[in-house]
């Protein structure tokens, strides 16, 4: 089975998720006293931290161009 190239959408989404995770980790380390999300209610802080990487991943995958693949014919 030949290995198909990785689509630009997958690369963009994976990179966005990685960078968003790093950014959240750095912000958490720098602002460990909760002042970054302090104005928000506590019940909203955890879902918001989970949704930020998810939203960035979705947007990166949505904006990245589709990589056309050749048609695969079934083997006889």
Tab-separated table of N, CA and C in Angstrom:
chain	number	residue	atom	x	y	z
A	1	UNK	N	0.844	-1.171	0.000
A	1	UNK	CA	0.000	0.000	0.000
A	1	UNK	C	0.893	1.239	0.000
A	2	UNK	N	0.766	2.065	-1.016
A	2	UNK	CA	1.603	3.270	-1.062
A	2	UNK	C	1.158	4.269	0.005
A	3	UNK	N	2.101	5.001	0.496
A	3	UNK	CA	1.815	6.000	1.522
A	3	UNK	C	1.456	7.310	0.828
A	4	UNK	N	0.264	7.814	1.104
A	4	UNK	CA	-0.193	9.064	0.505
A	4	UNK	C	0.433	10.239	1.250
A	5	UNK	N	0.630	11.350	0.552
A	5	UNK	CA	1.163	12.529	1.239
A	5	UNK	C	0.150	13.048	2.260
A	6	UNK	N	0.660	13.674	3.282
A	6	UNK	CA	-0.207	14.232	4.321
A	6	UNK	C	-0.820	15.522	3.791
A	7	UNK	N	-2.126	15.651	3.930
A	7	UNK	CA	-2.818	16.834	3.431
A	7	UNK	C	-2.405	18.081	4.197
A	8	UNK	N	-2.480	19.207	3.500
A	8	UNK	CA	-2.162	20.496	4.126
A	8	UNK	C	-3.105	20.773	5.292
A	9	UNK	N	-4.362	20.336	5.176
A	9	UNK	CA	-5.328	20.556	6.256
A	9	UNK	C	-4.906	19.846	7.537
A	10	UNK	N	-4.399	18.643	7.399
A	10	UNK	CA	-3.977	17.876	8.572
A	10	UNK	C	-2.740	18.521	9.192
A	11	UNK	N	-1.806	18.941	8.356
A	11	UNK	CA	-0.608	19.608	8.863
A	11	UNK	C	-0.968	20.905	9.585
A	12	UNK	N	-1.848	21.706	8.979
A	12	UNK	CA	-2.229	22.982	9.580
A	12	UNK	C	-2.964	22.773	10.896
A	13	UNK	N	-3.881	21.822	10.933
A	13	UNK	CA	-4.639	21.564	12.163
A	13	UNK	C	-3.743	21.043	13.270
A	14	UNK	N	-2.850	20.129	12.931
A	14	UNK	CA	-1.941	19.573	13.934
A	14	UNK	C	-1.009	20.646	14.484
A	15	UNK	N	-0.494	21.486	13.605
A	15	UNK	CA	0.399	22.557	14.038
A	15	UNK	C	-0.346	23.546	14.933
A	16	UNK	N	-1.565	23.897	14.546
A	16	UNK	CA	-2.348	24.836	15.361
A	16	UNK	C	-2.648	24.257	16.736
A	17	UNK	N	-2.995	22.977	16.793
A	17	UNK	CA	-3.273	22.348	18.089
A	17	UNK	C	-2.024	22.324	18.962
A	18	UNK	N	-0.885	22.006	18.361
A	18	UNK	CA	0.367	21.970	19.117
A	18	UNK	C	0.719	23.357	19.653
A	19	UNK	N	0.659	24.361	18.781
A	19	UNK	CA	1.022	25.714	19.199
A	19	UNK	C	0.035	26.273	20.224
A	20	UNK	N	-1.236	25.961	20.057
A	20	UNK	CA	-2.219	26.423	21.040
A	20	UNK	C	-1.984	25.753	22.391
A	21	UNK	N	-1.648	24.471	22.372
A	21	UNK	CA	-1.346	23.772	23.619
A	21	UNK	C	-0.126	24.362	24.317
A	22	UNK	N	0.907	24.668	23.528
A	22	UNK	CA	2.110	25.307	24.085
A	22	UNK	C	1.756	26.677	24.667
A	23	UNK	N	0.962	27.450	23.925
A	23	UNK	CA	0.587	28.790	24.390
A	23	UNK	C	-0.202	28.718	25.697
A	24	UNK	N	-1.141	27.781	25.784
A	24	UNK	CA	-1.917	27.633	27.018
A	24	UNK	C	-1.006	27.209	28.171
A	25	UNK	N	-0.068	26.307	27.906
A	25	UNK	CA	0.856	25.861	28.955
A	25	UNK	C	1.750	27.008	29.422
A	26	UNK	N	2.247	27.809	28.483
A	26	UNK	CA	3.100	28.940	28.855
A	26	UNK	C	2.304	29.980	29.640
A	27	UNK	N	1.104	30.285	29.152
A	27	UNK	CA	0.281	31.253	29.883
A	27	UNK	C	-0.073	30.745	31.271
A	28	UNK	N	-0.308	29.464	31.393
A	28	UNK	CA	-0.609	28.892	32.698
A	28	UNK	C	0.599	28.991	33.622
A	29	UNK	N	1.792	28.770	33.071
A	29	UNK	CA	3.005	28.863	33.889
A	29	UNK	C	3.283	30.304	34.296
A	30	UNK	N	3.055	31.228	33.380
A	30	UNK	CA	3.348	32.639	33.661
A	30	UNK	C	2.277	33.247	34.563
A	31	UNK	N	1.042	32.910	34.299
A	31	UNK	CA	-0.078	33.474	35.057
A	31	UNK	C	-0.688	32.415	35.970
A	32	UNK	N	0.133	31.754	36.744
A	32	UNK	CA	-0.338	30.651	37.592
A	32	UNK	C	-1.303	31.118	38.686
A	33	UNK	N	-1.380	32.413	38.893
A	33	UNK	CA	-2.282	32.909	39.937
A	33	UNK	C	-3.706	33.137	39.434
A	34	UNK	N	-4.007	32.659	38.239
A	34	UNK	CA	-5.352	32.702	37.680
A	34	UNK	C	-5.795	34.113	37.297
A	35	UNK	N	-4.877	35.055	37.185
A	35	UNK	CA	-5.277	36.414	36.836
A	35	UNK	C	-5.631	36.543	35.354
A	36	UNK	N	-5.174	35.613	34.519
A	36	UNK	CA	-5.491	35.672	33.095
A	36	UNK	C	-6.981	35.473	32.860
A	37	UNK	N	-7.566	34.503	33.521
A	37	UNK	CA	-8.992	34.222	33.377
A	37	UNK	C	-9.792	34.652	34.588
A	38	UNK	N	-9.186	35.428	35.442
A	38	UNK	CA	-9.824	35.846	36.681
A	38	UNK	C	-11.185	36.502	36.528
A	39	UNK	N	-11.373	37.367	35.530
A	39	UNK	CA	-12.683	38.012	35.399
A	39	UNK	C	-13.819	37.047	35.035
A	40	UNK	N	-13.494	35.878	34.528
A	40	UNK	CA	-14.528	34.918	34.144
A	40	UNK	C	-14.971	34.081	35.335
A	41	UNK	N	-16.223	33.634	35.339
A	41	UNK	CA	-16.658	32.732	36.410
A	41	UNK	C	-15.875	31.426	36.350
A	42	UNK	N	-15.668	30.804	37.491
A	42	UNK	CA	-14.836	29.594	37.543
A	42	UNK	C	-15.411	28.461	36.713
A	43	UNK	N	-16.739	28.358	36.591
A	43	UNK	CA	-17.340	27.281	35.806
A	43	UNK	C	-17.071	27.453	34.314
A	44	UNK	N	-16.700	28.669	33.875
A	44	UNK	CA	-16.441	28.930	32.464
A	44	UNK	C	-14.963	28.802	32.100
A	45	UNK	N	-14.084	28.862	33.088
A	45	UNK	CA	-12.656	28.864	32.809
A	45	UNK	C	-12.175	27.546	32.201
A	46	UNK	N	-12.540	26.414	32.767
A	46	UNK	CA	-12.070	25.120	32.254
A	46	UNK	C	-12.574	24.838	30.838
A	47	UNK	N	-13.870	25.037	30.553
A	47	UNK	CA	-14.302	24.811	29.170
A	47	UNK	C	-13.638	25.765	28.181
A	48	UNK	N	-13.386	26.990	28.608
A	48	UNK	CA	-12.746	27.947	27.716
A	48	UNK	C	-11.324	27.515	27.378
A	49	UNK	N	-10.584	27.031	28.358
A	49	UNK	CA	-9.222	26.552	28.109
A	49	UNK	C	-9.236	25.365	27.150
A	50	UNK	N	-10.249	24.519	27.239
A	50	UNK	CA	-10.350	23.383	26.321
A	50	UNK	C	-10.805	23.818	24.932
A	51	UNK	N	-11.635	24.837	24.848
A	51	UNK	CA	-12.176	25.254	23.556
A	51	UNK	C	-11.217	26.084	22.718
A	52	UNK	N	-10.268	26.757	23.338
A	52	UNK	CA	-9.344	27.600	22.572
A	52	UNK	C	-8.519	26.761	21.590
A	53	UNK	N	-7.817	25.703	22.019
A	53	UNK	CA	-7.088	24.892	21.031
A	53	UNK	C	-8.013	24.230	20.010
A	54	UNK	N	-9.206	23.827	20.468
A	54	UNK	CA	-10.157	23.203	19.554
A	54	UNK	C	-10.581	24.174	18.465
A	55	UNK	N	-10.883	25.395	18.832
A	55	UNK	CA	-11.306	26.397	17.847
A	55	UNK	C	-10.173	26.742	16.886
A	56	UNK	N	-8.963	26.895	17.413
A	56	UNK	CA	-7.830	27.203	16.537
A	56	UNK	C	-7.537	26.058	15.580
A	57	UNK	N	-7.673	24.833	16.047
A	57	UNK	CA	-7.468	23.675	15.188
A	57	UNK	C	-8.518	23.630	14.079
A	58	UNK	N	-9.760	23.874	14.441
A	58	UNK	CA	-10.830	23.895	13.441
A	58	UNK	C	-10.577	24.973	12.398
A	59	UNK	N	-10.239	26.178	12.848
A	59	UNK	CA	-10.015	27.275	11.911
A	59	UNK	C	-8.831	27.010	10.992
A	60	UNK	N	-7.763	26.453	11.531
A	60	UNK	CA	-6.592	26.152	10.697
A	60	UNK	C	-6.932	25.099	9.656
A	61	UNK	N	-7.638	24.065	10.051
A	61	UNK	CA	-8.033	23.030	9.095
A	61	UNK	C	-9.015	23.539	8.066
A	62	UNK	N	-9.893	24.434	8.472
A	62	UNK	CA	-10.892	24.985	7.561
A	62	UNK	C	-10.246	25.897	6.518
A	63	UNK	N	-9.249	26.662	6.946
A	63	UNK	CA	-8.613	27.624	6.048
A	63	UNK	C	-7.556	27.001	5.136
A	64	UNK	N	-6.982	25.886	5.529
A	64	UNK	CA	-5.918	25.270	4.730
A	64	UNK	C	-6.497	24.706	3.434
A	65	UNK	N	-5.725	24.786	2.352
A	65	UNK	CA	-6.234	24.269	1.079
A	65	UNK	C	-6.300	22.749	1.078
A	66	UNK	N	-7.232	22.236	0.307
A	66	UNK	CA	-7.381	20.785	0.164
A	66	UNK	C	-6.278	20.254	-0.746
A	67	UNK	N	-5.720	19.108	-0.406
A	67	UNK	CA	-4.717	18.460	-1.237
A	67	UNK	C	-5.409	17.397	-2.074
A	68	UNK	N	-5.368	17.583	-3.382
A	68	UNK	CA	-6.010	16.616	-4.273
A	68	UNK	C	-5.233	15.309	-4.267
A	69	UNK	N	-5.947	14.222	-4.243
A	69	UNK	CA	-5.329	12.889	-4.269
A	69	UNK	C	-5.745	12.180	-5.557
A	70	UNK	N	-4.854	11.377	-6.095
A	70	UNK	CA	-5.249	10.612	-7.282
A	70	UNK	C	-6.267	9.544	-6.893
A	71	UNK	N	-7.110	9.200	-7.843
A	71	UNK	CA	-8.115	8.172	-7.593
A	71	UNK	C	-7.423	6.836	-7.364
A	72	UNK	N	-7.916	6.095	-6.391
A	72	UNK	CA	-7.350	4.776	-6.087
A	72	UNK	C	-8.268	3.741	-6.687
A	73	UNK	N	-7.711	2.920	-7.555
A	73	UNK	CA	-8.493	1.857	-8.188
A	73	UNK	C	-8.376	0.573	-7.360
A	74	UNK	N	-9.470	-0.167	-7.236
A	74	UNK	CA	-9.391	-1.406	-6.480
A	74	UNK	C	-8.518	-2.428	-7.194
A	75	UNK	N	-7.799	-3.207	-6.388
A	75	UNK	CA	-6.940	-4.234	-6.972
A	75	UNK	C	-7.798	-5.438	-7.332
A	76	UNK	N	-7.472	-6.061	-8.470
A	76	UNK	CA	-8.229	-7.246	-8.907
A	76	UNK	C	-7.496	-8.495	-8.570
